[in-house]
CSV table of C-alpha atoms and ligand atoms in Angstrom, one decimal:
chain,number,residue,atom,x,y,z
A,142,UNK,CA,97.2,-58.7,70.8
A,143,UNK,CA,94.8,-55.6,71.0
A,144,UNK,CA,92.0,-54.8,68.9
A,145,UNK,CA,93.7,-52.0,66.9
A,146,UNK,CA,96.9,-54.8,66.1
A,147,UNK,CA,94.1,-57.4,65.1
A,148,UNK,CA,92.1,-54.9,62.8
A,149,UNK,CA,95.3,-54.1,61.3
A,150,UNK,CA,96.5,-57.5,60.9
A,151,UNK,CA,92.8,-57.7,59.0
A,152,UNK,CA,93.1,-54.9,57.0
A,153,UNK,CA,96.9,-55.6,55.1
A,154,UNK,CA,95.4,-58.1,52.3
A,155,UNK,CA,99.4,-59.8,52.1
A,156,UNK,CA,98.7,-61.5,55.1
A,157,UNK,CA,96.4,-64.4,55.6
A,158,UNK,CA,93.1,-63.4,57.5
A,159,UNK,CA,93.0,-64.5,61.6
A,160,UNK,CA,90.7,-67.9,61.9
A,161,UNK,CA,88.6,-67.3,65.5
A,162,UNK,CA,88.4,-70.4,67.5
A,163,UNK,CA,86.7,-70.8,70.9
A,164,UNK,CA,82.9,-71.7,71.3
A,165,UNK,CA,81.1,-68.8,69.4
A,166,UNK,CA,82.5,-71.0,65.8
A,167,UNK,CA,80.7,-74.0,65.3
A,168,UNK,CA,78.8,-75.9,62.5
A,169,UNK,CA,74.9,-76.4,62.6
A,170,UNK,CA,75.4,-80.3,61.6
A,171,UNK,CA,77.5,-81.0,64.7
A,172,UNK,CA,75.3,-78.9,67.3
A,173,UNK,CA,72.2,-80.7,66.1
A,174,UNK,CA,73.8,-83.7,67.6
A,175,UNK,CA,74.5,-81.9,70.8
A,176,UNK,CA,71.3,-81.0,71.8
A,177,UNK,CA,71.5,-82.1,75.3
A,178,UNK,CA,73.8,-78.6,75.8
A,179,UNK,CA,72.0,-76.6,74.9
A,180,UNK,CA,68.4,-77.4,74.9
A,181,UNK,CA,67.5,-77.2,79.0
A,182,UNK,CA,64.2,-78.5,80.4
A,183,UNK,CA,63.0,-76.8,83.9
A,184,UNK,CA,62.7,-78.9,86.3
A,185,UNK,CA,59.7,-79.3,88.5
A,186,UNK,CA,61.4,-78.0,91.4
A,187,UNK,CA,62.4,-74.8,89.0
A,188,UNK,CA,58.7,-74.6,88.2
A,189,UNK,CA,57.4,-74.1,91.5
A,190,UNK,CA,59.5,-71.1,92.1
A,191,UNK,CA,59.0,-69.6,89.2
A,192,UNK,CA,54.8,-70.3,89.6
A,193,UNK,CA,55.4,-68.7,93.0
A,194,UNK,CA,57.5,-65.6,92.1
A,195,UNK,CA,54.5,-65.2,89.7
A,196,UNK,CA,52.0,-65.3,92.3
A,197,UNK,CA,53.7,-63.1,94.2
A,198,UNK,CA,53.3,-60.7,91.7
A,199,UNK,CA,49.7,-61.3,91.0
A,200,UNK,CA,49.1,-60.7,94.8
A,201,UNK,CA,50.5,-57.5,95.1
A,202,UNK,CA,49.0,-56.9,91.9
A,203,UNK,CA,52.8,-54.9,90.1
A,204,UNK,CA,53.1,-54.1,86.6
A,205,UNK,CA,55.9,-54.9,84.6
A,206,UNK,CA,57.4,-52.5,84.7
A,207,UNK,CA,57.9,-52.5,88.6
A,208,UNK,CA,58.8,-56.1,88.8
A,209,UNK,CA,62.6,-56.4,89.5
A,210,UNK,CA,65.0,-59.0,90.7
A,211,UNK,CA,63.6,-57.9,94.4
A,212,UNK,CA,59.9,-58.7,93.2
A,213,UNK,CA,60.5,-61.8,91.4
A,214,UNK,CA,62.9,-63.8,93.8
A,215,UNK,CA,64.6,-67.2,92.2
A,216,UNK,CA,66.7,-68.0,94.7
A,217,UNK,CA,67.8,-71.8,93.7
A,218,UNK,CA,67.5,-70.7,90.0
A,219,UNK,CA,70.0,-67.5,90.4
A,220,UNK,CA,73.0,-69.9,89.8
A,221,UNK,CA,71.5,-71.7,87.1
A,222,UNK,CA,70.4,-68.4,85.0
A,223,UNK,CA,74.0,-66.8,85.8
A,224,UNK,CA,75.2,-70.1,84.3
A,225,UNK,CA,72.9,-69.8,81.3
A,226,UNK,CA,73.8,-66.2,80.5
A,227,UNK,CA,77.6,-67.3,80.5
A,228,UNK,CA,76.6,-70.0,78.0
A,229,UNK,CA,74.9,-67.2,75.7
A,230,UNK,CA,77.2,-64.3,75.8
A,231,UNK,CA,80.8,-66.4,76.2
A,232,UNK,CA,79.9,-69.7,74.8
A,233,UNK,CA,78.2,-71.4,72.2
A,234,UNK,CA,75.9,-68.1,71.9
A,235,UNK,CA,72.6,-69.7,72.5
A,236,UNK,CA,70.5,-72.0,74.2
A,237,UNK,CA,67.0,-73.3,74.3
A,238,UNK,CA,64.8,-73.6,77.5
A,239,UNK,CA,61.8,-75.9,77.4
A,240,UNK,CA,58.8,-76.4,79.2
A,241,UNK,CA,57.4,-73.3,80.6
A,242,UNK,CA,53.5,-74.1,81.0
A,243,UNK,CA,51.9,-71.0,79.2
A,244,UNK,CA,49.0,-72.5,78.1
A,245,UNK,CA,47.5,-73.2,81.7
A,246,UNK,CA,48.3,-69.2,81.6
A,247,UNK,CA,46.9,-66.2,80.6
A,248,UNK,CA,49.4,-64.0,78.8
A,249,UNK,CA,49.8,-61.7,81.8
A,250,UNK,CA,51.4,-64.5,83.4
A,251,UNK,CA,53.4,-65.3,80.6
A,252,UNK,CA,54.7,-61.8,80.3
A,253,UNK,CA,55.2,-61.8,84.3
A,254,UNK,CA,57.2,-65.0,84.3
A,255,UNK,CA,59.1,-64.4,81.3
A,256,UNK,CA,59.9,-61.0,82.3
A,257,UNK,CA,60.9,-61.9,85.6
A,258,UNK,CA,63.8,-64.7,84.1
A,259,UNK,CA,65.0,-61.3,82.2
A,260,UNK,CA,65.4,-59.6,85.0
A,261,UNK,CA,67.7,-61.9,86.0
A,262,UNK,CA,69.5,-62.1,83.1
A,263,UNK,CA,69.9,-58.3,82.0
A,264,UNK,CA,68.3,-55.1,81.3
A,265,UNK,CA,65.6,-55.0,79.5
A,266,UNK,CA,66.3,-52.3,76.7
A,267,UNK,CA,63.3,-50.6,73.9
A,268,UNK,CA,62.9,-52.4,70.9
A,269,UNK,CA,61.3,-49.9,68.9
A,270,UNK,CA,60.8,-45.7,68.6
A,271,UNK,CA,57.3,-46.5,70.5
A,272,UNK,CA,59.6,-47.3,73.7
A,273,UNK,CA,58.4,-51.4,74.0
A,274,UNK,CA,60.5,-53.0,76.1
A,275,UNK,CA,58.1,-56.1,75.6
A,276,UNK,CA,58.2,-57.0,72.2
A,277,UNK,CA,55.4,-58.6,70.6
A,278,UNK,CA,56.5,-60.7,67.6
A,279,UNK,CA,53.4,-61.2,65.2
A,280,UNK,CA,51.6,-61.1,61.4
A,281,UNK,CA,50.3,-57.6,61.7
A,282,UNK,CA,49.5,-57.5,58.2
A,283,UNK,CA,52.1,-55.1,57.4
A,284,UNK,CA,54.2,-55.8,54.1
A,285,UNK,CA,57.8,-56.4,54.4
A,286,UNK,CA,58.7,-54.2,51.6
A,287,UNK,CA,57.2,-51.6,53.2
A,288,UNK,CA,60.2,-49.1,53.6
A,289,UNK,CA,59.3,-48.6,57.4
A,290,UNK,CA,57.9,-52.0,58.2
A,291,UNK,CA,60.1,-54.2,60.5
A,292,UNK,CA,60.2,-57.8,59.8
A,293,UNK,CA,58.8,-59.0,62.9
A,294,UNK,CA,55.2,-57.8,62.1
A,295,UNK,CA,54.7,-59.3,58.9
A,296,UNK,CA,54.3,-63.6,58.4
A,297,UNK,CA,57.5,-63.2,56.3
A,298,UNK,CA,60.5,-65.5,56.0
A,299,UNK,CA,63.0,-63.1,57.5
A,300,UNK,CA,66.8,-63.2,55.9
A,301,UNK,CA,69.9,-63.9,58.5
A,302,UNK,CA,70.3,-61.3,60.8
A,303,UNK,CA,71.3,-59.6,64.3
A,304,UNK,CA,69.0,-57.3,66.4
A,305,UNK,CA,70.6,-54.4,68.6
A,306,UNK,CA,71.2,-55.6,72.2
A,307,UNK,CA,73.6,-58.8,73.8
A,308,UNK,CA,70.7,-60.8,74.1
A,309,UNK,CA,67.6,-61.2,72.1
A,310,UNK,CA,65.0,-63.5,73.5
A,311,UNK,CA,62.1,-65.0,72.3
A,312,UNK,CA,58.8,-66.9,74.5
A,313,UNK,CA,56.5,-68.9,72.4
A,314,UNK,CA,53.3,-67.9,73.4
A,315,UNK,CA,51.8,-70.0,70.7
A,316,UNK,CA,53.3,-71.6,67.7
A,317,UNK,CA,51.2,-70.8,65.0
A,318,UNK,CA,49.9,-73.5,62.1
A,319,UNK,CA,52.9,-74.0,60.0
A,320,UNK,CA,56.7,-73.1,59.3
A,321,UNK,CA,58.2,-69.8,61.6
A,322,UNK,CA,61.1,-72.2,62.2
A,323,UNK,CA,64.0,-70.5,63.7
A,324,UNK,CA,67.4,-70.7,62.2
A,325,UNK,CA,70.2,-69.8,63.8
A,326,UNK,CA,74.2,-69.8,62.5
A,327,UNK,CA,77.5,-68.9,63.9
A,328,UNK,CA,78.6,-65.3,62.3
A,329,UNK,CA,81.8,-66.3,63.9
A,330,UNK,CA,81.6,-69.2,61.4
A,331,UNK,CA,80.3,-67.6,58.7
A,332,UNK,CA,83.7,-65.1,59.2
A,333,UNK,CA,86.0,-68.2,59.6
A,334,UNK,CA,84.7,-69.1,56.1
A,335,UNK,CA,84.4,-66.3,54.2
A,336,UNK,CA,88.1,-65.6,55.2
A,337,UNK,CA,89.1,-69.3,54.5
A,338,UNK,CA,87.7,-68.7,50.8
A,339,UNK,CA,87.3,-65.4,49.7
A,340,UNK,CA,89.5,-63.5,52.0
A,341,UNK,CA,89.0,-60.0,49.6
A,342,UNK,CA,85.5,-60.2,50.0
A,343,UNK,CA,85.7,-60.8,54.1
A,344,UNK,CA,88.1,-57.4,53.7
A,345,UNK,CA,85.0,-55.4,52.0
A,346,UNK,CA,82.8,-56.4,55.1
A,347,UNK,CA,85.5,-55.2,57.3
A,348,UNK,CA,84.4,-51.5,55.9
A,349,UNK,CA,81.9,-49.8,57.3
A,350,UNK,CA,78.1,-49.7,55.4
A,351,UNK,CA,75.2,-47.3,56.1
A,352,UNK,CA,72.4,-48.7,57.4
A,353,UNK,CA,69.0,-47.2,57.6
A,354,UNK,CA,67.5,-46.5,61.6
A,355,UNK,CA,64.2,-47.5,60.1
A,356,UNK,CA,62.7,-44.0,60.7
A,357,UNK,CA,63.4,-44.2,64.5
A,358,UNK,CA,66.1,-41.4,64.6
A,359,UNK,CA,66.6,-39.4,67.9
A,360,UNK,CA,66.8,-35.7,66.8
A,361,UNK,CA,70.1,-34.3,65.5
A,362,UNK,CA,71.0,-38.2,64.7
A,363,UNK,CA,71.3,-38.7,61.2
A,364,UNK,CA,69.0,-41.2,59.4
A,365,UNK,CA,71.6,-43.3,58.7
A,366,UNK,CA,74.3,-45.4,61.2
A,367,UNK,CA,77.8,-46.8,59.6
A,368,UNK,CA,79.4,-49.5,60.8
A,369,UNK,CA,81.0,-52.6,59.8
A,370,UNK,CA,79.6,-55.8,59.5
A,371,UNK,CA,82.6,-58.0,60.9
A,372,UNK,CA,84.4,-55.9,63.9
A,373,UNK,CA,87.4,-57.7,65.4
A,374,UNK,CA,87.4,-56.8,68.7
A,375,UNK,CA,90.0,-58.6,71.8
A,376,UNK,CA,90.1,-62.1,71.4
A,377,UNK,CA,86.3,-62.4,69.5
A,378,UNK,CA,84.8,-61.4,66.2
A,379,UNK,CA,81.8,-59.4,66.9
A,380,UNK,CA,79.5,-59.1,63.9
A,381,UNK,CA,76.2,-57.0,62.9
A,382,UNK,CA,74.4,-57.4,60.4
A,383,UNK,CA,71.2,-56.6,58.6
A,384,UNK,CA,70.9,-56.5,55.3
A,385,UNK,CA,67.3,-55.0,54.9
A,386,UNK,CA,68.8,-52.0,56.8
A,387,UNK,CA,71.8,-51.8,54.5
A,388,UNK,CA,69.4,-52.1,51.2
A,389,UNK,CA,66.7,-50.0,52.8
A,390,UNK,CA,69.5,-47.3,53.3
A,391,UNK,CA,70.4,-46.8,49.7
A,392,UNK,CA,66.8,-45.3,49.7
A,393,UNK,CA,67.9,-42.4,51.7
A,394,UNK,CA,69.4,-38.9,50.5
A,395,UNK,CA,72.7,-38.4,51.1
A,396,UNK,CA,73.8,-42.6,51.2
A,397,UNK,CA,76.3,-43.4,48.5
A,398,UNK,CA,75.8,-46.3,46.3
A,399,UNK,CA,76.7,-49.6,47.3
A,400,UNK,CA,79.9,-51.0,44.9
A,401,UNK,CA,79.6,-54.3,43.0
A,402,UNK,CA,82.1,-55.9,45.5
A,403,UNK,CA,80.3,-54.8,48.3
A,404,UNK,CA,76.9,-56.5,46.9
A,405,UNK,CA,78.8,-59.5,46.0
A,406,UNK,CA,80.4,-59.6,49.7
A,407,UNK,CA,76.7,-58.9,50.6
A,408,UNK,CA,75.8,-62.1,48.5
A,409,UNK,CA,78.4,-64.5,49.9
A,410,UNK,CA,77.7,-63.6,53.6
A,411,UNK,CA,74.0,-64.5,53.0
A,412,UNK,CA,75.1,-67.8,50.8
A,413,UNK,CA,76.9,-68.9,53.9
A,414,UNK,CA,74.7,-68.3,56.2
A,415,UNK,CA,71.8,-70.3,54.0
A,416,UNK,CA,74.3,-73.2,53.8
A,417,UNK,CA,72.9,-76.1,55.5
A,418,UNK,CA,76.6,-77.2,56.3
A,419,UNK,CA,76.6,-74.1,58.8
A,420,UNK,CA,72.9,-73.3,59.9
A,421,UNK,CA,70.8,-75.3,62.6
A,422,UNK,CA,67.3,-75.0,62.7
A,423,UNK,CA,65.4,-75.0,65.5
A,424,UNK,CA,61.6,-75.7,66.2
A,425,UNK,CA,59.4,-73.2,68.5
A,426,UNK,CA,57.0,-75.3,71.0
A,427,UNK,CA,54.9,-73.5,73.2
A,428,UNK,CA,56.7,-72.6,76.3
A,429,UNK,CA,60.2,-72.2,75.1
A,430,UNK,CA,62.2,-69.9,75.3
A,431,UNK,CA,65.5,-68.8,73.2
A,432,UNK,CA,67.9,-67.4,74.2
A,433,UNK,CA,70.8,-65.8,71.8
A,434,UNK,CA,73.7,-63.3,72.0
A,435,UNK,CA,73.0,-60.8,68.8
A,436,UNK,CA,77.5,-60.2,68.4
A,437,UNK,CA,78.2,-64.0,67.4
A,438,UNK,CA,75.0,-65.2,66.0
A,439,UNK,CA,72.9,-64.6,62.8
A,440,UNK,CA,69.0,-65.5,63.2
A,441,UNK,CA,66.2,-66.0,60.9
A,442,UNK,CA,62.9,-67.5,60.7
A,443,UNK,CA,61.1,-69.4,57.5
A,444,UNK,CA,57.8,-67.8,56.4
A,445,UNK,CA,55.0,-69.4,58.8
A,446,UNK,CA,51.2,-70.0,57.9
A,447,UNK,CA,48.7,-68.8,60.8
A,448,UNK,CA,45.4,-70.4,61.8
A,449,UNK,CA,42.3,-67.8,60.9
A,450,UNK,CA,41.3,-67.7,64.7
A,451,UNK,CA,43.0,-64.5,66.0
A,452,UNK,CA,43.4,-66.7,69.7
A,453,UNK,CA,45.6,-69.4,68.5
A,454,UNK,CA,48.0,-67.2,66.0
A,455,UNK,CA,51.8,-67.6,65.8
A,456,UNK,CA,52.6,-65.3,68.6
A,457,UNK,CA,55.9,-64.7,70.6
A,458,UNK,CA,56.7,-62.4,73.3
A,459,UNK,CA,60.9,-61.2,72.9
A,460,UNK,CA,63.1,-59.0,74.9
A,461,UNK,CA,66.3,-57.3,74.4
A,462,UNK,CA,68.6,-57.6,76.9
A,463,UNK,CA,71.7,-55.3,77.6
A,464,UNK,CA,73.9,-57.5,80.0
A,465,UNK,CA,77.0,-55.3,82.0
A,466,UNK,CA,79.1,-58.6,81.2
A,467,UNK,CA,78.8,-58.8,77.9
A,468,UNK,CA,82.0,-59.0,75.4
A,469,UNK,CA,83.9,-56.1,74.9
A,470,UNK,CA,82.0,-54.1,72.2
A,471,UNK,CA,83.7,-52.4,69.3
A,472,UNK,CA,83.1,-48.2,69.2
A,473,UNK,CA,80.8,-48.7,66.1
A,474,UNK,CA,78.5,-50.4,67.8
A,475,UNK,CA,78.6,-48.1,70.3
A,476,UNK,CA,78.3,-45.0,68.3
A,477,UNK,CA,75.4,-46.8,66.3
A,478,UNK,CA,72.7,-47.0,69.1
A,479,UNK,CA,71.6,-43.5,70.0
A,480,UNK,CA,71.4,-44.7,73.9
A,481,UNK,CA,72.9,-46.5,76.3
A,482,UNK,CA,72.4,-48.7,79.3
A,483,UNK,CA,72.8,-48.3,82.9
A,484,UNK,CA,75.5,-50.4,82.5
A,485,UNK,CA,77.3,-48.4,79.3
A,486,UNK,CA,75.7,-51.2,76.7
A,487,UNK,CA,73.6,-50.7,73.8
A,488,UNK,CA,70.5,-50.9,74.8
A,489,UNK,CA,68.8,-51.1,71.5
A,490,UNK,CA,66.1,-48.0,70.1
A,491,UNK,CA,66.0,-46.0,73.0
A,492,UNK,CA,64.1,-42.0,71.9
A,493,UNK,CA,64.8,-39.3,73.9
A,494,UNK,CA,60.9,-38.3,76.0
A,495,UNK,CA,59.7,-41.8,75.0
A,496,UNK,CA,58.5,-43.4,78.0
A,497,UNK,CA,59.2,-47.3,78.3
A,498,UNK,CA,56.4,-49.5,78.2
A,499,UNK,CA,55.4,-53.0,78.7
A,500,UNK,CA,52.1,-54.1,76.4
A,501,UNK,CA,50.4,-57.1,76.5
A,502,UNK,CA,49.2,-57.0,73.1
A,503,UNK,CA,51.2,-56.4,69.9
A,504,UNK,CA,50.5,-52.6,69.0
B,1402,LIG,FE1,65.5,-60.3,64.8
């Protein structure tokens, strides 16, 4: 059946709603108690070319932005991180890698090493209007009801949520003192039920919602993008969501109101995703990294308390990564981003004259 066929199947309200099956929908309860797939420990072997491929970088002294695949060879590890990004994009959506040493390193060889494994994995795609294709994720002091504040500088808890590339990773540089727990759930799922219980308000989601571009607007772009939040497309339901974006949005000119159904379909998609029946939580050590594909998983983190030395705050490095063998993406999504890969994918908040950069401090 073709994506047009499935969306129409969606759409006719006498029908039951399509359940999605496969490896993207599972429950947090029963992944907790398989751990051993997806949380992957390096092995020593693993270590030692990834130490070297940093060295190698340090010699010749590159930035990041020069290092590709060619600069930061993993020969025995290729097979293991194609493996890995199969896992992410056409599996279970996620997986946990433990064990990276960061903090024998300073966090230029963090950023090299952690860099280099995304190179390996996809393009690395701008996070932001500023062109940061390193992300820093940090308490910047900003206020998270700041209208142009995104959630990843302020210590807040931050609701269920996608970002805008296949992959979004995260290296914990260090943990902070308390809480920033990550939290994870199936959007799959989180579709499966919402059109198990309350198939009229899984229809409303089905509809497109204007969501804000947080101020970072390539020129003759409107302020505003409109898509759907669940997007049957082939054999997978792909799903974005933000609701900040969505809320933020009724702020602008020109964005009509949201309904009462479409708040209370807004309500029930974030009740589901807060159920613990669905959600796993996951907890952030130094070294690890996450790995999770934005179209079939929601993520969120609890509020976090940081230590008062600025050297040992909760501080993670993420990339976005546009992958050319990603799942087929619906043409919302591809209308939303206002640039593309060299592959064709979104590749997240790309402005036109902003040249990409690669800090090692949050800016
Ligand atoms: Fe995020």
């Amino acid at each position: 059946m073709n994506s047009p066929e499935i969306a129409d199947q969606i759409r006719n309200q006498h029908r039951p709603l399509p359940r999605y099956e496969g490896p993207q929908a599972w429950y947090g309860p029963d992944m907790a108690l398989r751990r051993d797939e997806w949380l992957r420990a390096w092995t020593g072997p693993e270590l030692a070319e990834i130490e070297a491929a940093v060295a190698r970088v340090l010699e010749r002294d590159l930035e990041i932005l020069e290092i590709g695949r060619e600069q930061f060879p993993l020969p025995t590890l290729e097979p293991v991180l194609h493996d890995i990004r199969k896992q992410v994009l056409h599996g279970r959506g996620f997986v946990l890698l433990r064990g990276l040493p960061v903090e024998h390193w300073s966090v230029r060889q963090a950023a090299i090493a952690y860099w280099g494994i995304g190179v390996h994995l996809g393009e690395a795609c701008s996070q932001n209007a500023q062109g940061h294709v390193l992300g820093h994720v940090k308490d910047l002091g900003r206020d998270y009801h700041d209208l142009l504040a995104r959630g990843y500088q302020t210590n807040a808890r931050l609701p269920y949520h996608t970002d805008s590339t296949d992959i979004v990773g995260l290296l914990c540089w260090r943990p902070g003192k308390a809480g920033g727990l990550s939290s994870i759930v199936s959007s799959t799922t989180v579709y499966n039920e919402m059109a198990a219980r309350r198939p009229d308000l899984a229809q409303v989601l089905l509809s497109a919602f204007h969501r804000t571009r947080w101020g970072e607007v390539a020129e003759g772009r409107s302020p505003w993008s409109e898509m759907p939040i669940f997007m049957p497309n082939d054999s997978r339901m792909i799903v974005s969501y933000v609701r900040s974006a969505i809320t933020k949005g009724q702020k602008l000119p020109g964005v009509p109101r949201l309904t009462e159904r479409q708040v209370e379909a807004l309500d029930m998609m974030d009740a589901l995703a807060e159920d613990p029946q669905l959600y796993l939580d996951m907890e952030f050590m130094s070294g690890d990294i996450q790995l999770l594909c934005n179209h079939s998983i929601l993520h969120s983190r609890t509020a976090f308390e940081d230590w008062p030395e600025p050297d040992r705050r909760r501080h993670l490095l993420r990339l976005w990564l546009s992958c050319a063998d990603g799942p087929a993406l619906p043409e919302a999504i591809m209308r939303r981003d206002q640039d593309q890969s060299a592959s064709g994918r979104p590749s997240g908040i790309r402005l036109p004259g902003v040249a990409l950069k690669a800090p090692l401090e949050a800016e």
